[in-house]
PDB file of C-alpha atoms in Angstrom:
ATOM      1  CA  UNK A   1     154.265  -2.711 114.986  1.00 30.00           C
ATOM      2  CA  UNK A   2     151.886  -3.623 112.400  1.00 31.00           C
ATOM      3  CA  UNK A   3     152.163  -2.281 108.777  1.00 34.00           C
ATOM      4  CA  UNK A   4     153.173  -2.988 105.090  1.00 36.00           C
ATOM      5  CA  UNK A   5     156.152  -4.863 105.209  1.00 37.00           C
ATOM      6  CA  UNK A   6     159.659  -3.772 103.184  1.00 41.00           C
ATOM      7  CA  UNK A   7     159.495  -2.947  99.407  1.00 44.00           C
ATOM      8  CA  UNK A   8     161.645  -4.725  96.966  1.00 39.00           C
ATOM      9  CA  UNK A   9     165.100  -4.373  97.689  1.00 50.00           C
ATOM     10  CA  UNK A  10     164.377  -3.242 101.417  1.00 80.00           C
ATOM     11  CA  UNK A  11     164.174   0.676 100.836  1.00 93.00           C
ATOM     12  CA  UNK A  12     162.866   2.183 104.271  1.00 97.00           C
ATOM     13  CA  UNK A  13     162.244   5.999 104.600  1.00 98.00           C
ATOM     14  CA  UNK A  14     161.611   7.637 107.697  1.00 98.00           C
ATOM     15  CA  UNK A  15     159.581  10.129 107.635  1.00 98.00           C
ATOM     16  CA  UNK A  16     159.265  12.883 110.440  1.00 98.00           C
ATOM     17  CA  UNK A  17     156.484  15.358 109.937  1.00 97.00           C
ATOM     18  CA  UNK A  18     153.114  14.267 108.226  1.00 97.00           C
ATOM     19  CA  UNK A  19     151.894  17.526 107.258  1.00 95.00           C
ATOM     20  CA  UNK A  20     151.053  18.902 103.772  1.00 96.00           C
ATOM     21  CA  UNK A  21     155.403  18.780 102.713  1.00 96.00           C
ATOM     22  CA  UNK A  22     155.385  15.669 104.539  1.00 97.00           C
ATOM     23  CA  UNK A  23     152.430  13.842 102.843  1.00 97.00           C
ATOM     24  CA  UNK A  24     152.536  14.687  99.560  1.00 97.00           C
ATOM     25  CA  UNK A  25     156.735  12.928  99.482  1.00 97.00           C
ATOM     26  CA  UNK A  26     155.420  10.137 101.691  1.00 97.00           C
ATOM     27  CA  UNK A  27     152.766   9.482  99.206  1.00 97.00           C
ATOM     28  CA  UNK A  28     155.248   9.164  96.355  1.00 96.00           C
ATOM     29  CA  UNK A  29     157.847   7.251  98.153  1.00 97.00           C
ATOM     30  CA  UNK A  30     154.661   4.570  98.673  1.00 96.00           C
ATOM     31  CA  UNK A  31     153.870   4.725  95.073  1.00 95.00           C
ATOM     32  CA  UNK A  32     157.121   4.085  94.227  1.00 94.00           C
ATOM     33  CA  UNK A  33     156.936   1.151  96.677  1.00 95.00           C
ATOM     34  CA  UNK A  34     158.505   2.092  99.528  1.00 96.00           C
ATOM     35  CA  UNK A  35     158.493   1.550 103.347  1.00 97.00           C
ATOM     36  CA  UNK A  36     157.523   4.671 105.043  1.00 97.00           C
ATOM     37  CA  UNK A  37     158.057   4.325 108.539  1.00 97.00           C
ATOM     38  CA  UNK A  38     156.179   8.099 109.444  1.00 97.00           C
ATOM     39  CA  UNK A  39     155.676   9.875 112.315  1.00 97.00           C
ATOM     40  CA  UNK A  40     153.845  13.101 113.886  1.00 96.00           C
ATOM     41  CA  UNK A  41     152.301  13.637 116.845  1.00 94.00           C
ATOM     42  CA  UNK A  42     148.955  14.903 115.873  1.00 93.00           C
ATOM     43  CA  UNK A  43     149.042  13.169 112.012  1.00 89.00           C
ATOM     44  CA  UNK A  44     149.224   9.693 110.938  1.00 86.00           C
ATOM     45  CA  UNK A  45     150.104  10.347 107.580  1.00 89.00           C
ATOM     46  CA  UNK A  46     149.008   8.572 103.730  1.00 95.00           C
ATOM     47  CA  UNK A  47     147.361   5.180 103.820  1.00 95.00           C
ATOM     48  CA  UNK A  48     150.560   2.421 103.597  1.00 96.00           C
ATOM     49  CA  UNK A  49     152.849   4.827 106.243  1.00 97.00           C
ATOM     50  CA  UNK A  50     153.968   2.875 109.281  1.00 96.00           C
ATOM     51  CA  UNK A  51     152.394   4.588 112.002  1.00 92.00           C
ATOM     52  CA  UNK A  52     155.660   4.657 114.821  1.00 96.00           C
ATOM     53  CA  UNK A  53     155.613   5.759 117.905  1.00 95.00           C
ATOM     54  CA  UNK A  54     158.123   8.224 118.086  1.00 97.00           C
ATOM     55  CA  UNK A  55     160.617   9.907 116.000  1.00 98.00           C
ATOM     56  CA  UNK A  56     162.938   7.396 116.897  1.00 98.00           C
ATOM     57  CA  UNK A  57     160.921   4.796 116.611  1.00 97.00           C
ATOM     58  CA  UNK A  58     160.439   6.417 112.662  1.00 98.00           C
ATOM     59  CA  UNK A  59     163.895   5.924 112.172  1.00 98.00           C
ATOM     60  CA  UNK A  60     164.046   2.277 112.917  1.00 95.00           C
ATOM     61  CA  UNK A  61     166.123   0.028 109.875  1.00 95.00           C
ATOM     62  CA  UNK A  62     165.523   3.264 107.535  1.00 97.00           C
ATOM     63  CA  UNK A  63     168.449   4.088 105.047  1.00 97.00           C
ATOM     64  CA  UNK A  64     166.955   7.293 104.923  1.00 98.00           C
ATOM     65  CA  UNK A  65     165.386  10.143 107.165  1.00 98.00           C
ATOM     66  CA  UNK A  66     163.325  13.153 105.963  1.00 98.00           C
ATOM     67  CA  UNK A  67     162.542  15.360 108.685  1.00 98.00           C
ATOM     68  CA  UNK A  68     159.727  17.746 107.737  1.00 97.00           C
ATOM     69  CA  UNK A  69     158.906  19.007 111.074  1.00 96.00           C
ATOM     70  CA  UNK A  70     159.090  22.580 111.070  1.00 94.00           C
ATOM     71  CA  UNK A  71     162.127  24.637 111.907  1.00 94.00           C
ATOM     72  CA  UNK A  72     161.138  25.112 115.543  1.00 95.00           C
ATOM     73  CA  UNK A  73     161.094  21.512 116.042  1.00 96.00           C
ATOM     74  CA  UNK A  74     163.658  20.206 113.843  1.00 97.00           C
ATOM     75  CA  UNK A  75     166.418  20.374 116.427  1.00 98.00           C
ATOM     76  CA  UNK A  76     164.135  18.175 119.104  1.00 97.00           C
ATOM     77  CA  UNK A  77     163.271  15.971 116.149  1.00 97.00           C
ATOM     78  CA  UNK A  78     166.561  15.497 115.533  1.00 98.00           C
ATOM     79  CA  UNK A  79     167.824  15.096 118.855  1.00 98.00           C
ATOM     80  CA  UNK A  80     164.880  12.508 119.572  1.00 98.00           C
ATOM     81  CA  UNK A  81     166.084  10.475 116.630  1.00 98.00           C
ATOM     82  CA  UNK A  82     169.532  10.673 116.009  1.00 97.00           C
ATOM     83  CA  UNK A  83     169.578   7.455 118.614  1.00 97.00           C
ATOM     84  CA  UNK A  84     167.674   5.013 116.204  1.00 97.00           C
ATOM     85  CA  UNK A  85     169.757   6.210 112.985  1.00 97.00           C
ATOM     86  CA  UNK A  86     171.759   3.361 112.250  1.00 95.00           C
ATOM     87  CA  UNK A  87     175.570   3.988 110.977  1.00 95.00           C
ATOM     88  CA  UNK A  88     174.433   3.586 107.668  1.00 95.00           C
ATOM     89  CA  UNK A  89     171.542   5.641 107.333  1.00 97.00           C
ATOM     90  CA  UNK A  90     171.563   9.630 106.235  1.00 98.00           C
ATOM     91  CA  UNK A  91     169.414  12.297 108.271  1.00 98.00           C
ATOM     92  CA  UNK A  92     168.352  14.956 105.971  1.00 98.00           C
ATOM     93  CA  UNK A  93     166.845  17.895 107.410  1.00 98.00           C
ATOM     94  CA  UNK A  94     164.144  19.590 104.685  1.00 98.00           C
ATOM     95  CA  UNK A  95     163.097  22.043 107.079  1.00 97.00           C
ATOM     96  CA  UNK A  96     163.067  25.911 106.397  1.00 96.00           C
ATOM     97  CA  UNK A  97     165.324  27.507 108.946  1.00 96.00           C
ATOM     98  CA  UNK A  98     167.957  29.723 109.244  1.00 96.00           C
ATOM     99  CA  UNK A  99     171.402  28.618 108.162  1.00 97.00           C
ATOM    100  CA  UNK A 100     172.410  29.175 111.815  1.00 97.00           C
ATOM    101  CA  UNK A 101     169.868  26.167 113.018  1.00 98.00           C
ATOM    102  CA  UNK A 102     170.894  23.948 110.246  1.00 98.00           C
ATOM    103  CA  UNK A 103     174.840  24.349 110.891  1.00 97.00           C
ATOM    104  CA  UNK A 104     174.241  23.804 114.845  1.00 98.00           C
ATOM    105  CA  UNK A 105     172.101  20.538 114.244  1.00 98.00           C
ATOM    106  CA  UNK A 106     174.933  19.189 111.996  1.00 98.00           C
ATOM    107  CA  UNK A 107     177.669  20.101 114.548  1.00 98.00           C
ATOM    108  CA  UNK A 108     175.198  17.798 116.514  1.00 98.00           C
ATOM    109  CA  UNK A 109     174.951  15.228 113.811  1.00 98.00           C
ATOM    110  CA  UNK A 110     178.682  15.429 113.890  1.00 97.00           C
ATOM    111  CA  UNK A 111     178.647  14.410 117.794  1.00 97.00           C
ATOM    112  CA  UNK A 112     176.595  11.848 117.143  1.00 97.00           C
ATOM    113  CA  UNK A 113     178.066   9.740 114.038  1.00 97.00           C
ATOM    114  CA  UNK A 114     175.098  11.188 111.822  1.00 98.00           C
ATOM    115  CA  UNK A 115     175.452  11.536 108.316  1.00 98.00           C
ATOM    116  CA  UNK A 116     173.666  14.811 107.992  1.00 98.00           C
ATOM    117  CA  UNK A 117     172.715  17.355 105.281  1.00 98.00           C
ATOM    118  CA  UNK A 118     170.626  20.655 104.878  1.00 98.00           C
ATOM    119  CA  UNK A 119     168.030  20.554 101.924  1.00 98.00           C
ATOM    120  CA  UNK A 120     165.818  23.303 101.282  1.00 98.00           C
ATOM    121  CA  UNK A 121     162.702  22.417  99.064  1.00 98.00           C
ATOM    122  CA  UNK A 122     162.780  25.336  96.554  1.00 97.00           C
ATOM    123  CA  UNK A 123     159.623  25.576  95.249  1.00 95.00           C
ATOM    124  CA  UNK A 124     155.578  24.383  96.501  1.00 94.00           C
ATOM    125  CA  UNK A 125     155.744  20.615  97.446  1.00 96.00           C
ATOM    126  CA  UNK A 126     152.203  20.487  96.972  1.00 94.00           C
ATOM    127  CA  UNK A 127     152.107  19.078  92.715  1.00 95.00           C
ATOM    128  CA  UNK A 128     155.088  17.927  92.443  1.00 96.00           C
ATOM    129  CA  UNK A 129     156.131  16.140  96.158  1.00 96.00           C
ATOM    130  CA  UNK A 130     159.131  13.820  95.572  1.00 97.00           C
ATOM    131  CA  UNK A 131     160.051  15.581  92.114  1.00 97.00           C
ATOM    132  CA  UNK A 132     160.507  19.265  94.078  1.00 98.00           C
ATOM    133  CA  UNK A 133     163.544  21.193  93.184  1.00 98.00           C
ATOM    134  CA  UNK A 134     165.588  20.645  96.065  1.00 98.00           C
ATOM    135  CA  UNK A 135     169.676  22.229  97.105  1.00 98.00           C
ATOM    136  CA  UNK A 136     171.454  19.886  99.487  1.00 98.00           C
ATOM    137  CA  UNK A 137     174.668  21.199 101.326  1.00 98.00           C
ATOM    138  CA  UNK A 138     176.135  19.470 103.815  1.00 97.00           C
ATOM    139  CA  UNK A 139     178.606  16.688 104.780  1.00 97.00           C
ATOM    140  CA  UNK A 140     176.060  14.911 103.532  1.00 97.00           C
ATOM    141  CA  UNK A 141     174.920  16.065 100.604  1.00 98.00           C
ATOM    142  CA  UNK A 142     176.002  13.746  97.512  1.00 97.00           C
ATOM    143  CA  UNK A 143     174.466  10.779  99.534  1.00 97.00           C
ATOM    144  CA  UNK A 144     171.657  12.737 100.688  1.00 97.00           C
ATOM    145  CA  UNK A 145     170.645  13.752  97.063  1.00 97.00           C
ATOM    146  CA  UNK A 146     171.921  10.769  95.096  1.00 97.00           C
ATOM    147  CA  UNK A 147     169.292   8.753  97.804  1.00 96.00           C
ATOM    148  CA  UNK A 148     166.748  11.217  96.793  1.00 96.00           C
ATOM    149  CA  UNK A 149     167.430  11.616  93.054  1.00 97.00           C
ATOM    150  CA  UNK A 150     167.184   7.708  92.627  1.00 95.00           C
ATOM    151  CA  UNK A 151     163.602   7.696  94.603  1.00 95.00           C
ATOM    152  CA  UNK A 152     162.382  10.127  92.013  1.00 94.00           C
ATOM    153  CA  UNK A 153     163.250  13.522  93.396  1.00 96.00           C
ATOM    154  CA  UNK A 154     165.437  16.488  91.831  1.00 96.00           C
ATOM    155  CA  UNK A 155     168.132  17.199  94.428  1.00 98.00           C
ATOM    156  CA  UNK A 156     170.996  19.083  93.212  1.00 98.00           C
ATOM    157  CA  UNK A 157     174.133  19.110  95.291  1.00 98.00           C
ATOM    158  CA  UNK A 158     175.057  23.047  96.042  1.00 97.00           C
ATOM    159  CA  UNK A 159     179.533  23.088  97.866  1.00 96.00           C
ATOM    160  CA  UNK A 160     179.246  24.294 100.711  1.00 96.00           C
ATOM    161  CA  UNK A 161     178.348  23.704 105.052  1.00 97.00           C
ATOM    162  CA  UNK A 162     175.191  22.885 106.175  1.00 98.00           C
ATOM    163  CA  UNK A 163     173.173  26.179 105.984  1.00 97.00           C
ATOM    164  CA  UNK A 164     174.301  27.102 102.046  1.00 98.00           C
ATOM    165  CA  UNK A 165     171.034  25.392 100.767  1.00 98.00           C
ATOM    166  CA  UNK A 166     169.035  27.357 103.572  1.00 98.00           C
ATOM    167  CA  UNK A 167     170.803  30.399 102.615  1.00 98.00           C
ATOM    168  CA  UNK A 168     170.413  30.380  99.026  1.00 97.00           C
ATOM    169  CA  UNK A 169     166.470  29.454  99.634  1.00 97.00           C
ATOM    170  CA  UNK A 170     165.967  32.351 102.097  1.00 97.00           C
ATOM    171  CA  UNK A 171     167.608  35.167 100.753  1.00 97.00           C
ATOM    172  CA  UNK A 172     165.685  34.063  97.233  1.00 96.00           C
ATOM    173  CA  UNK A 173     162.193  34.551  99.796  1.00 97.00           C
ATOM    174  CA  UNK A 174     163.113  38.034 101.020  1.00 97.00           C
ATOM    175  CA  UNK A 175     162.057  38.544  97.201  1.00 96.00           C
ATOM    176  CA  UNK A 176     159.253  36.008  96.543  1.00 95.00           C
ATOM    177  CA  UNK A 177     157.583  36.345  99.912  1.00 97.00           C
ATOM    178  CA  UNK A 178     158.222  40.261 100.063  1.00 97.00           C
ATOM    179  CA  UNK A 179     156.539  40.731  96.490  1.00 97.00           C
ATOM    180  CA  UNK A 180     153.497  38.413  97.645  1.00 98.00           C
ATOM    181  CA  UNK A 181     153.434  40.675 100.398  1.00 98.00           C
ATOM    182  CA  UNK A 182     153.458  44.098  98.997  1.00 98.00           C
ATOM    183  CA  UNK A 183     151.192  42.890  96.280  1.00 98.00           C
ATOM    184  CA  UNK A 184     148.840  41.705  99.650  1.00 98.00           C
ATOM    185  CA  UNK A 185     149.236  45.520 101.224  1.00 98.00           C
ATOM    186  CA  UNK A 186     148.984  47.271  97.952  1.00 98.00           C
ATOM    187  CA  UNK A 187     145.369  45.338  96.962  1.00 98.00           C
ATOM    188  CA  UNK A 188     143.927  45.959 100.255  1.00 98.00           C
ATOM    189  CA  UNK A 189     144.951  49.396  99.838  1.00 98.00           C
ATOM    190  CA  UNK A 190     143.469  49.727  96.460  1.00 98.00           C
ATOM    191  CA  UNK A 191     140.574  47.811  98.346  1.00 98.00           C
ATOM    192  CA  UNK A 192     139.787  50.324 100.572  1.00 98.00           C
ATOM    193  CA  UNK A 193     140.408  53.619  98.276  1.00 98.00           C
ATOM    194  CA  UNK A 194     137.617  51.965  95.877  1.00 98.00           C
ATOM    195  CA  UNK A 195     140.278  50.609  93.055  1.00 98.00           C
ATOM    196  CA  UNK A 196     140.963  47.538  93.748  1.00 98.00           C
ATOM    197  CA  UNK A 197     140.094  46.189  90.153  1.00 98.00           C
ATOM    198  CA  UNK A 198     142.277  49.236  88.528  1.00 98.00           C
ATOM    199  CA  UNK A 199     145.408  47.799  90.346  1.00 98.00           C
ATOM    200  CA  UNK A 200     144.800  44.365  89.635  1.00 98.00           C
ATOM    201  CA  UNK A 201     144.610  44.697  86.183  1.00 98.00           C
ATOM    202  CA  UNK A 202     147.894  47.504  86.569  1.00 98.00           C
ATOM    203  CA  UNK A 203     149.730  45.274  88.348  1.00 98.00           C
ATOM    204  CA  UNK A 204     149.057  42.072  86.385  1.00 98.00           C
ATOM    205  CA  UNK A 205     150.081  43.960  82.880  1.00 98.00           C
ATOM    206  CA  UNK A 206     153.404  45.133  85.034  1.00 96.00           C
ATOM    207  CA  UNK A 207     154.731  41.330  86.072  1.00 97.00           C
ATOM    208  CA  UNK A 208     153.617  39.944  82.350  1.00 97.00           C
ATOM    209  CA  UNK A 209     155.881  42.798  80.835  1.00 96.00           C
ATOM    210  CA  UNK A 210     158.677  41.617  83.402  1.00 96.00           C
ATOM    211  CA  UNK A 211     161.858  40.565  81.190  1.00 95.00           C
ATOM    212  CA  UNK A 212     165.946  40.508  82.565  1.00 92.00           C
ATOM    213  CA  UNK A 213     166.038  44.075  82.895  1.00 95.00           C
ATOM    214  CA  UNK A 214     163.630  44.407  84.932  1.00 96.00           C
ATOM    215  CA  UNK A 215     165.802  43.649  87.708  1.00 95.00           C
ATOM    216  CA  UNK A 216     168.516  46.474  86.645  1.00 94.00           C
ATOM    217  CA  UNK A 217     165.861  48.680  86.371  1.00 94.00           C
ATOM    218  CA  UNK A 218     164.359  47.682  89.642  1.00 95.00           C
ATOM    219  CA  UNK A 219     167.758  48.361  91.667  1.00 95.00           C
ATOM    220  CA  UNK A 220     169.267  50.804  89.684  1.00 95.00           C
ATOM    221  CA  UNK A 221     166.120  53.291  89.475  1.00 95.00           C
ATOM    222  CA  UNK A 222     165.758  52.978  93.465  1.00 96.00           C
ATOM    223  CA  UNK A 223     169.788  54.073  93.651  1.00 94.00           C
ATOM    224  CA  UNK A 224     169.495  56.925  91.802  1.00 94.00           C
ATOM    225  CA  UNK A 225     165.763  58.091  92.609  1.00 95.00           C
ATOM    226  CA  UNK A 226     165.953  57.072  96.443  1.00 96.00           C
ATOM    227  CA  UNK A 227     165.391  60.802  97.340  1.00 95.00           C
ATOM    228  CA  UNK A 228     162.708  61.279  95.656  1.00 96.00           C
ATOM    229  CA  UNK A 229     161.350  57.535  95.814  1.00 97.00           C
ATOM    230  CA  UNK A 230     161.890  57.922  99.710  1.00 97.00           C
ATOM    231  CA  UNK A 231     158.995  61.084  99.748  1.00 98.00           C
ATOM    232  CA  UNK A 232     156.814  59.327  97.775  1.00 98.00           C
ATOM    233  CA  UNK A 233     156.823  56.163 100.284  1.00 98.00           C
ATOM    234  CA  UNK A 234     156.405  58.438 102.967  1.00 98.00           C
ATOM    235  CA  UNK A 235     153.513  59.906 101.099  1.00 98.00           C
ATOM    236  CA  UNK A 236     151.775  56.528 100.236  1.00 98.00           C
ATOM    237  CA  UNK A 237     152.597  55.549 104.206  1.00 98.00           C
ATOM    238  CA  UNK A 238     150.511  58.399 105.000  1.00 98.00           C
ATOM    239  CA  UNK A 239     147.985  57.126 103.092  1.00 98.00           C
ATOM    240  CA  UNK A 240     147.355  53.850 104.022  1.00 98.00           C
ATOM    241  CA  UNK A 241     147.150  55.172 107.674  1.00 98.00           C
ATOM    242  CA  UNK A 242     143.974  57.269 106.418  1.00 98.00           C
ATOM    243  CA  UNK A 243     142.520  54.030 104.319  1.00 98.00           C
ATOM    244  CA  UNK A 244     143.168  52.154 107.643  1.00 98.00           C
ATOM    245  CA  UNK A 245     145.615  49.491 105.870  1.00 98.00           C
ATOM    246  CA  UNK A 246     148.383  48.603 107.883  1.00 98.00           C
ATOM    247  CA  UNK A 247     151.805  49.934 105.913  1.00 98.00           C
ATOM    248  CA  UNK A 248     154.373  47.721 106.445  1.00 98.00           C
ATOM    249  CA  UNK A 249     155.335  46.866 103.204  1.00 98.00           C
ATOM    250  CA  UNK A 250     155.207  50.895 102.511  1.00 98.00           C
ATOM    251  CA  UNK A 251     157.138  51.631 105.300  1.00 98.00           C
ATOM    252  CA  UNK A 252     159.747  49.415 104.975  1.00 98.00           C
ATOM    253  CA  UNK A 253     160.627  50.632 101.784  1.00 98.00           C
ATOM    254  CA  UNK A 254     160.732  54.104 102.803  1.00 98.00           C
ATOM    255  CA  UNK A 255     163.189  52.805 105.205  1.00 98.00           C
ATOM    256  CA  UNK A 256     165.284  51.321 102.568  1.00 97.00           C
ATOM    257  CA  UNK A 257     165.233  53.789 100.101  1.00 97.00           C
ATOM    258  CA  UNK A 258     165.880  56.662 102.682  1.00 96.00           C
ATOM    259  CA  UNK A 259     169.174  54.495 103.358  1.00 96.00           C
ATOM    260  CA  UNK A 260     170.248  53.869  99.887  1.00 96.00           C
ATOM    261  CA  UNK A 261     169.626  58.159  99.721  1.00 95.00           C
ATOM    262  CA  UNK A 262     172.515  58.102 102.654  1.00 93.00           C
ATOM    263  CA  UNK A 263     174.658  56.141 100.514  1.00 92.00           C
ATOM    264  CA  UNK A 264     174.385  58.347  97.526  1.00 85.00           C
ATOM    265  CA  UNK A 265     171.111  57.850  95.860  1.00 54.00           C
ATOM    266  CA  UNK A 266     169.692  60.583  93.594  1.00 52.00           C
ATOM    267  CA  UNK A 267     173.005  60.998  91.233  1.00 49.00           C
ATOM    268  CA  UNK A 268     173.028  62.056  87.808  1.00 40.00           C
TER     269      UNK A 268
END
């Protein structure tokens, strides 16, 4: 297949997934001067990328393959490619999934002769592409990030099975994510009770006066005021039913803090 031919000192990438993750590293392995043999089925990826037919066709002579799928896929991704990746290449899987998913596709690597690891991206590839923070666990992981690190990226090798990068990145989003979201449910709530600009400006003063105790203050206060805490949820439930907001974010953490109540909130 037509395309640019190998960089200096024959570094091929495969690339599986084109999409925004996908792109943006594909676009600064090429910079770098690179071969990026890419594929996805609906995406053909930065100008340079060798268009392939197939994820196995991707993996074709490459030392290494990035598959940026998405975590539904990345088990048929892998087990499309894992065929074409030679006994010298390493299969890195940058997907976010559970840790479950990324153990049982190294168990498969394993079958297979693979050199696998798990890598979780830990912050926006858009910006920054190659250079993202990455973790990379695995029986793969030194080679995995060393091959990364030396293309330009920040890979940092975390002990541990496939699935302790995914862990570490996941359990960090129940707080990241969750916070985006309640900050989503509480401005549509202030939205619809007519003080929306009120909150913004409340809750922008709150996370710029954020320090380390914060988070003692954060866990600790919903320990020992979970009773109490757990009415006033309820209450603010209640009232996002009457503004017509949805409550999950409200709800769930009158769920929470009605549990940490059974466990012994509200002491002295």
């Amino acid at each position: 297949m037509s395309g640019p031919q190998p960089a200096a000192g024959g570094v091929v990438v495969a690339v599986l997934g084109l999409g925004e993750a996908g792109t943006a590293i594909s676009q600064d392995l090429l910079a770098a001067g690179v071969t990026v043999r890419g594929y996805d089925p609906v995406r053909s990826g930065p100008a340079g990328t060798v268009v392939t037919s197939g994820d196995a066709d991707a993996c074709a002579g490459a030392g290494l393959v990035l598959s940026l799928t998405t975590a539904h896929e990345s088990e048929a991704a892998f087990r499309a490619a894992a065929p074409a990746v030679g006994p010298a290449a390493i299969y890195a899987d940058l997907n976010t999934s559970s840790a479950g998913l990324k153990q049982r596709i190294a168990d498969l690597a394993g079958q297979a002769g693979v050199a696998f690891a798990d890598v979780a991206l830990m912050s926006p590839v858009p910006g920054r592409g190659i250079r993202t923070p990455m973790l990379v666990s695995g029986p793969a992981a030194a080679g995995v990030a060393d091959a990364i690190n030396r293309l330009g990226g920040k890979a940092e090798v975390l002990a541990g099975p496939a699935g302790a990068a995914a862990t570490r990145k996941l359990v960090r989003s129940v707080f990241y994510k969750g916070l985006a979201a309640a900050v989503v449910e509480s401005l549509r709530a202030g939205r619809a009770a007519g003080c929306e600009s009120w909150l913004r400006d409340n809750i922008a003063a709150e996370l710029a006066a954020a320090g380390p105790a914060t988070l003692e203050r954060l866990e600790e206060g919903s320990r020992r005021h979970a009773v109490r805490r757990a009415d006033e949820m309820a209450a603010a439930t209640a009232l996002l039913g009457e503004l017509g907001v949805p409550a999950r974010i409200a709800a769930a953490s009158h769920d929470w803090l009605a549990q940490l109540a059974q466990e012994g909130g509200d002491f002295p």
